[in-house]
Amino acid sequence: MTGQQHIEVRVASSTADMEAALAVRHEVFVLGQGVPLELEHDEDDAGAVHVVACDGATVVGTARLTRDGEARIGRVAVLSSWRRRGIAGMLLAALESEAAQLGIAEVGLHSQMYVQALYERHGYTVTGPGFVEAGIDHVPMAKRLDQPAP
């Protein structure tokens, strides 16, 4: 059992959705990984497409799509007790669908190295050398949206 049968992923459409998404990100990145608050919540949030994964009324995961020069998926966060249930993949699929509807042919992301395999399973490939962002090792990755995941 994956736990997916109770999860709904949708575009964040209200102030409550955004507050819940930011709370998930705070727990995962600021409290869990020590990312400074001023780096976690940035000016890109205002113009981004945000999605939330919900178990009933509870937001358990979130991600965003920004389009400043390139389309980039970021801030993929799932509460620790909800991980390994396919939720991150559901968030990716939702943002890829949103990007495709906007006419975007390719999306990029900066994967934390320890979850690189997750993104590879969803069709992303490494596009350059690793780097450190917010004190965490990352690797740039991208996916053409007209090609299905392996």
mmCIF file of C-alpha atoms in Angstrom:
data_model
loop_
_atom_site.group_PDB
_atom_site.id
_atom_site.type_symbol
_atom_site.label_atom_id
_atom_site.label_comp_id
_atom_site.label_asym_id
_atom_site.label_seq_id
_atom_site.Cartn_x
_atom_site.Cartn_y
_atom_site.Cartn_z
ATOM 1 C CA MET A 1 0.000 0.000 0.000
ATOM 2 C CA THR A 2 1.497 3.338 -1.059
ATOM 3 C CA GLY A 3 -0.759 5.684 0.860
ATOM 4 C CA GLN A 4 -1.566 7.555 -2.349
ATOM 5 C CA GLN A 5 -5.256 6.682 -2.301
ATOM 6 C CA HIS A 6 -5.896 9.399 0.301
ATOM 7 C CA ILE A 7 -3.649 12.064 -1.200
ATOM 8 C CA GLU A 8 -4.962 14.856 -3.413
ATOM 9 C CA VAL A 9 -2.461 17.076 -5.233
ATOM 10 C CA ARG A 10 -3.730 20.415 -6.466
ATOM 11 C CA VAL A 11 -2.604 23.917 -7.281
ATOM 12 C CA ALA A 12 -2.489 26.050 -4.141
ATOM 13 C CA SER A 13 -5.383 28.451 -4.588
ATOM 14 C CA SER A 14 -5.913 30.170 -1.265
ATOM 15 C CA THR A 15 -4.057 31.982 1.482
ATOM 16 C CA ALA A 16 -4.598 28.930 3.698
ATOM 17 C CA ASP A 17 -2.964 26.682 1.067
ATOM 18 C CA MET A 18 0.066 28.980 0.864
ATOM 19 C CA GLU A 19 0.390 29.244 4.630
ATOM 20 C CA ALA A 20 0.261 25.454 4.920
ATOM 21 C CA ALA A 21 2.790 25.034 2.082
ATOM 22 C CA LEU A 22 5.182 27.466 3.755
ATOM 23 C CA ALA A 23 4.724 25.643 7.077
ATOM 24 C CA VAL A 24 5.696 22.327 5.436
ATOM 25 C CA ARG A 25 8.733 23.954 3.836
ATOM 26 C CA HIS A 26 9.715 25.514 7.172
ATOM 27 C CA GLU A 27 9.550 22.137 8.907
ATOM 28 C CA VAL A 28 11.461 20.300 6.168
ATOM 29 C CA PHE A 29 14.092 22.859 5.196
ATOM 30 C CA VAL A 30 14.557 25.264 8.114
ATOM 31 C CA LEU A 31 13.982 22.937 11.064
ATOM 32 C CA GLY A 32 14.979 19.654 9.398
ATOM 33 C CA GLN A 33 17.953 20.724 7.287
ATOM 34 C CA GLY A 34 19.086 23.972 8.886
ATOM 35 C CA VAL A 35 18.453 26.152 5.823
ATOM 36 C CA PRO A 36 18.385 29.817 6.891
ATOM 37 C CA LEU A 37 14.847 31.221 6.853
ATOM 38 C CA GLU A 38 15.865 34.127 4.605
ATOM 39 C CA LEU A 39 17.030 31.628 1.944
ATOM 40 C CA GLU A 40 14.036 29.307 2.207
ATOM 41 C CA HIS A 41 11.294 31.896 1.654
ATOM 42 C CA ASP A 42 12.256 34.156 -1.244
ATOM 43 C CA GLU A 43 10.892 36.660 -3.746
ATOM 44 C CA ASP A 44 10.205 33.865 -6.274
ATOM 45 C CA ASP A 45 7.308 32.584 -4.155
ATOM 46 C CA ALA A 46 5.029 35.446 -5.234
ATOM 47 C CA GLY A 47 5.093 34.578 -8.949
ATOM 48 C CA ALA A 48 5.421 30.808 -8.676
ATOM 49 C CA VAL A 49 2.852 28.093 -9.300
ATOM 50 C CA HIS A 50 2.591 26.177 -6.029
ATOM 51 C CA VAL A 51 1.078 22.739 -5.570
ATOM 52 C CA VAL A 52 0.079 21.052 -2.339
ATOM 53 C CA ALA A 53 -0.407 17.403 -1.466
ATOM 54 C CA CYS A 54 -3.254 16.973 0.989
ATOM 55 C CA ASP A 55 -4.522 14.184 3.196
ATOM 56 C CA GLY A 56 -8.008 15.537 3.736
ATOM 57 C CA ALA A 57 -7.542 19.067 5.047
ATOM 58 C CA THR A 58 -3.909 18.486 6.062
ATOM 59 C CA VAL A 59 -1.142 19.623 3.714
ATOM 60 C CA VAL A 60 1.645 17.019 3.849
ATOM 61 C CA GLY A 61 3.760 18.121 0.877
ATOM 62 C CA THR A 62 4.390 20.999 -1.472
ATOM 63 C CA ALA A 63 6.481 22.149 -4.438
ATOM 64 C CA ARG A 64 6.671 25.141 -6.742
ATOM 65 C CA LEU A 65 7.367 26.055 -10.362
ATOM 66 C CA THR A 66 9.185 29.300 -11.084
ATOM 67 C CA ARG A 67 9.707 30.858 -14.505
ATOM 68 C CA ASP A 68 12.434 33.463 -14.219
ATOM 69 C CA GLY A 69 14.529 32.849 -17.335
ATOM 70 C CA GLU A 70 14.023 29.099 -17.143
ATOM 71 C CA ALA A 71 11.246 26.940 -15.792
ATOM 72 C CA ARG A 72 12.407 25.387 -12.531
ATOM 73 C CA ILE A 73 10.761 23.082 -10.055
ATOM 74 C CA GLY A 74 11.860 23.724 -6.508
ATOM 75 C CA ARG A 75 11.076 23.610 -2.833
ATOM 76 C CA VAL A 76 9.863 20.013 -3.128
ATOM 77 C CA ALA A 77 9.062 19.141 0.481
ATOM 78 C CA VAL A 78 7.186 16.257 2.090
ATOM 79 C CA LEU A 79 6.727 15.919 5.844
ATOM 80 C CA SER A 80 8.986 13.160 7.188
ATOM 81 C CA SER A 81 6.127 10.940 8.351
ATOM 82 C CA TRP A 82 4.659 10.999 4.802
ATOM 83 C CA ARG A 83 7.802 10.177 2.843
ATOM 84 C CA ARG A 84 8.320 7.064 0.717
ATOM 85 C CA ARG A 85 4.660 6.990 -0.346
ATOM 86 C CA GLY A 86 5.085 8.477 -3.817
ATOM 87 C CA ILE A 87 4.040 11.994 -2.817
ATOM 88 C CA ALA A 88 7.124 13.723 -4.241
ATOM 89 C CA GLY A 89 6.450 12.025 -7.573
ATOM 90 C CA MET A 90 2.851 13.203 -7.458
ATOM 91 C CA LEU A 91 4.016 16.772 -6.807
ATOM 92 C CA LEU A 92 6.452 16.559 -9.737
ATOM 93 C CA ALA A 93 3.751 15.221 -12.050
ATOM 94 C CA ALA A 94 1.383 18.018 -11.081
ATOM 95 C CA LEU A 95 3.969 20.720 -11.749
ATOM 96 C CA GLU A 96 5.051 19.077 -15.007
ATOM 97 C CA SER A 97 1.407 19.115 -16.104
ATOM 98 C CA GLU A 98 1.089 22.785 -15.162
ATOM 99 C CA ALA A 99 4.299 23.569 -17.063
ATOM 100 C CA ALA A 100 3.106 21.717 -20.153
ATOM 101 C CA GLN A 101 -0.183 23.646 -20.073
ATOM 102 C CA LEU A 102 1.886 26.851 -20.030
ATOM 103 C CA GLY A 103 3.737 25.700 -23.166
ATOM 104 C CA ILE A 104 6.972 24.913 -21.338
ATOM 105 C CA ALA A 105 8.980 22.179 -23.080
ATOM 106 C CA GLU A 106 11.642 21.570 -20.409
ATOM 107 C CA VAL A 107 11.873 22.010 -16.661
ATOM 108 C CA GLY A 108 14.973 22.113 -14.528
ATOM 109 C CA LEU A 109 15.600 21.623 -10.844
ATOM 110 C CA HIS A 110 18.392 21.630 -8.303
ATOM 111 C CA SER A 111 18.324 18.238 -6.622
ATOM 112 C CA GLN A 112 19.859 17.659 -3.247
ATOM 113 C CA MET A 113 22.379 14.939 -4.036
ATOM 114 C CA TYR A 114 20.937 12.448 -1.582
ATOM 115 C CA VAL A 115 17.626 12.383 -3.509
ATOM 116 C CA GLN A 116 19.080 12.509 -7.036
ATOM 117 C CA ALA A 117 17.859 8.954 -7.729
ATOM 118 C CA LEU A 118 14.263 10.026 -7.005
ATOM 119 C CA TYR A 119 14.395 12.580 -9.802
ATOM 120 C CA GLU A 120 16.160 10.153 -12.139
ATOM 121 C CA ARG A 121 13.272 7.703 -11.647
ATOM 122 C CA HIS A 122 10.968 10.466 -12.874
ATOM 123 C CA GLY A 123 12.957 11.129 -16.042
ATOM 124 C CA TYR A 124 15.325 13.886 -14.939
ATOM 125 C CA THR A 125 18.967 13.846 -16.036
ATOM 126 C CA VAL A 126 22.012 15.628 -14.646
ATOM 127 C CA THR A 127 22.899 18.716 -16.681
ATOM 128 C CA GLY A 128 26.071 19.963 -14.995
ATOM 129 C CA PRO A 129 28.496 19.659 -12.110
ATOM 130 C CA GLY A 130 27.413 19.522 -8.497
ATOM 131 C CA PHE A 131 27.407 22.634 -6.330
ATOM 132 C CA VAL A 132 26.585 23.747 -2.803
ATOM 133 C CA GLU A 133 23.399 25.715 -2.158
ATOM 134 C CA ALA A 134 22.351 26.735 1.371
ATOM 135 C CA GLY A 135 25.171 24.544 2.689
ATOM 136 C CA ILE A 136 23.741 21.408 0.993
ATOM 137 C CA ASP A 137 25.253 19.485 -1.940
ATOM 138 C CA HIS A 138 23.091 19.775 -5.075
ATOM 139 C CA VAL A 139 23.192 18.744 -8.713
ATOM 140 C CA PRO A 140 21.373 20.490 -11.594
ATOM 141 C CA MET A 141 18.900 18.302 -13.470
ATOM 142 C CA ALA A 142 16.348 18.758 -16.250
ATOM 143 C CA LYS A 143 13.566 16.913 -18.041
ATOM 144 C CA ARG A 144 12.014 17.396 -21.461
ATOM 145 C CA LEU A 145 8.257 17.311 -20.941
ATOM 146 C CA ASP A 146 7.563 15.711 -24.302
ATOM 147 C CA GLN A 147 9.392 12.553 -23.204
ATOM 148 C CA PRO A 148 7.815 10.121 -20.752
ATOM 149 C CA ALA A 149 9.612 9.069 -17.603
ATOM 150 C CA PRO A 150 11.416 5.689 -17.867
#
